[in-house]
CSV table of C-alpha atoms in Angstrom, one decimal:
chain,number,residue,atom,x,y,z
A,1,MET,CA,-22.0,-19.8,-12.3
A,2,LEU,CA,-20.1,-16.8,-9.6
A,3,ASN,CA,-18.0,-15.5,-12.4
A,4,LEU,CA,-15.6,-12.8,-9.7
A,5,LYS,CA,-12.5,-10.4,-11.8
A,6,ARG,CA,-10.6,-8.1,-10.8
A,7,ILE,CA,-10.9,-6.6,-7.4
A,8,ASP,CA,-12.4,-3.7,-7.8
A,9,ASN,CA,-11.5,-1.2,-4.7
A,10,MET,CA,-9.4,-2.2,-1.2
A,11,ASP,CA,-10.9,0.2,2.0
A,12,ILE,CA,-9.0,1.5,4.6
A,13,LEU,CA,-10.5,2.8,7.5
A,14,THR,CA,-8.7,5.7,10.0
A,15,ARG,CA,-8.8,8.8,12.2
A,16,ASN,CA,-7.6,11.4,9.8
A,17,VAL,CA,-8.8,11.4,6.0
A,18,GLN,CA,-6.7,13.8,5.7
A,19,ARG,CA,-3.2,13.1,6.3
A,20,LEU,CA,-3.8,9.5,4.6
A,21,VAL,CA,-5.2,11.9,1.4
A,22,ASP,CA,-1.9,13.9,1.8
A,23,PHE,CA,-0.2,11.1,1.1
A,24,TYR,CA,-1.4,8.8,-0.8
A,25,HIS,CA,-2.1,11.4,-3.3
A,26,GLY,CA,0.3,14.3,-1.7
A,27,LYS,CA,3.2,11.9,-1.1
A,28,LEU,CA,2.5,9.3,-3.4
A,29,GLY,CA,1.6,11.3,-7.0
A,30,LEU,CA,-1.9,9.1,-7.0
A,31,GLY,CA,-4.7,10.3,-8.1
A,32,PHE,CA,-7.8,11.1,-7.0
A,33,PHE,CA,-10.8,7.8,-9.3
A,34,LEU,CA,-13.8,10.7,-7.6
A,35,PRO,CA,-13.9,14.6,-6.1
A,36,TYR,CA,-12.6,14.8,-3.2
A,37,VAL,CA,-14.5,16.8,-0.7
A,38,ALA,CA,-12.6,17.3,2.5
A,39,GLU,CA,-15.7,17.8,4.8
A,40,GLU,CA,-17.4,15.5,3.6
A,41,GLU,CA,-14.4,12.4,6.2
A,42,TRP,CA,-14.2,9.8,2.3
A,43,ALA,CA,-12.5,9.6,-0.2
A,44,ALA,CA,-11.0,7.3,-3.3
A,45,ILE,CA,-7.5,7.1,-4.9
A,46,ASP,CA,-6.8,5.7,-8.3
A,47,CYS,CA,-4.6,3.1,-8.1
A,48,GLY,CA,-4.4,1.9,-11.5
A,49,ASN,CA,-6.8,-1.5,-11.2
A,50,VAL,CA,-7.4,-1.0,-7.9
A,51,THR,CA,-9.7,1.9,-6.3
A,52,LEU,CA,-8.1,2.9,-3.0
A,53,TYR,CA,-11.0,3.7,-0.4
A,54,ILE,CA,-10.3,6.0,3.4
A,55,PHE,CA,-12.7,6.3,4.9
A,56,LYS,CA,-13.1,7.7,8.4
A,57,THR,CA,-13.6,5.6,11.6
A,58,THR,CA,-14.1,6.8,15.6
A,59,ARG,CA,-13.5,3.6,17.2
A,60,GLY,CA,-11.0,1.4,18.3
A,61,GLU,CA,-7.3,1.7,17.8
A,62,HIS,CA,-4.5,1.3,14.9
A,63,GLU,CA,-4.5,-2.5,15.7
A,64,PRO,CA,0.1,-3.6,15.7
A,65,ARG,CA,2.5,-1.8,12.9
A,66,ARG,CA,2.7,-5.8,10.4
A,67,THR,CA,7.0,-6.7,9.8
A,68,ALA,CA,8.3,-7.9,6.7
A,69,VAL,CA,8.4,-11.6,8.0
A,70,ASN,CA,4.2,-13.1,7.1
A,71,LEU,CA,6.2,-15.8,10.1
A,72,GLU,CA,6.6,-13.2,12.4
A,73,ASP,CA,3.1,-11.4,12.5
A,74,LYS,CA,-0.2,-12.4,13.6
A,75,PRO,CA,-3.2,-13.2,10.9
A,76,GLY,CA,-5.3,-11.2,9.0
A,77,PHE,CA,-5.0,-8.4,5.6
A,78,ASP,CA,-1.0,-7.9,5.3
A,79,SER,CA,-0.1,-5.3,3.0
A,80,PHE,CA,-0.7,-4.4,-0.5
A,81,ALA,CA,2.3,-3.7,-3.3
A,82,PHE,CA,2.6,-0.8,-5.7
A,83,GLU,CA,4.3,-2.3,-9.2
A,84,VAL,CA,7.1,-0.2,-10.2
A,85,ASP,CA,9.2,-0.7,-13.5
A,86,ASN,CA,12.7,0.3,-12.0
A,87,LEU,CA,13.0,-1.0,-8.1
A,88,ASP,CA,16.0,1.3,-7.2
A,89,VAL,CA,14.4,4.4,-8.6
A,90,ALA,CA,11.0,4.1,-6.8
A,91,ILE,CA,13.1,4.3,-3.8
A,92,LYS,CA,15.1,7.3,-4.7
A,93,GLU,CA,11.6,8.6,-5.3
A,94,LEU,CA,10.0,7.8,-2.2
A,95,THR,CA,13.6,7.8,0.3
A,96,GLY,CA,12.0,10.8,2.8
A,97,LYS,CA,8.8,10.9,1.8
A,98,VAL,CA,7.5,7.6,3.6
A,99,GLU,CA,9.1,5.5,6.4
A,100,TRP,CA,10.9,1.7,5.2
A,101,VAL,CA,10.4,-1.2,6.4
A,102,THR,CA,13.6,-2.9,6.0
A,103,LYS,CA,17.1,-1.1,5.8
A,104,GLU,CA,17.6,-2.4,2.0
A,105,PRO,CA,14.6,-4.3,-1.1
A,106,ILE,CA,14.3,-8.0,-0.6
A,107,HIS,CA,14.4,-10.9,-3.0
A,108,TRP,CA,12.4,-13.6,-3.6
A,109,HIS,CA,13.0,-16.7,-6.7
A,110,HIS,CA,11.1,-19.1,-6.8
A,111,PRO,CA,12.1,-22.7,-8.2
A,112,SER,CA,9.8,-21.4,-11.6
A,113,GLY,CA,12.1,-18.6,-12.2
A,114,THR,CA,9.4,-15.7,-11.6
A,115,HIS,CA,11.5,-13.9,-8.7
A,116,TYR,CA,11.4,-10.4,-7.2
A,117,ARG,CA,12.4,-7.4,-6.1
A,118,TYR,CA,10.6,-5.7,-3.3
A,119,ARG,CA,10.5,-3.3,-0.4
A,120,PRO,CA,8.2,-2.1,1.9
A,121,PHE,CA,7.2,0.9,4.2
A,122,PHE,CA,4.1,2.0,6.5
A,123,ASP,CA,1.7,5.1,5.8
A,124,PRO,CA,1.3,7.1,8.1
A,125,ASP,CA,-1.5,4.8,9.9
A,126,GLY,CA,1.3,2.0,10.1
A,127,ASN,CA,0.0,0.3,6.6
A,128,MET,CA,2.2,-1.6,5.1
A,129,LEU,CA,3.0,-1.5,1.2
A,130,TYR,CA,4.8,-2.6,-0.6
A,131,VAL,CA,7.3,-1.3,-4.3
A,132,THR,CA,8.0,-4.8,-6.3
A,133,GLU,CA,9.7,-4.9,-9.1
A,134,PRO,CA,8.3,-8.7,-10.0
A,135,HIS,CA,10.3,-11.0,-13.0
A,136,LYS,CA,7.4,-13.5,-14.3
A,137,VAL,CA,8.0,-16.3,-15.8
């Protein structure tokens, strides 16, 4: 029987590994999962419960940037989100380090009582990420 567990890792392909390492490790302060050797042109970033692998590619151009409105974007992988304890503190820490997608945080409420406060931002390649403050019932 298939017994899928958690997501172990995700991959980002980029033309400039160092630029993304500088962003995820340098600006966001995430540690390395495996030792980083710049000349190998890949990195493994520790994101807590998942490892983000960054690999070099030489093909094509990056897909167009996503928006914060799902109905406006093409099908495919959209984003990933980092959970934070306090969204306002995270926004303050990241302002000046990231390019925000929206001018203000977004609030989403489910009828069950679960709700989220979040704000999307771009990495240097235009991949969309979020900081999110979940309130799960």
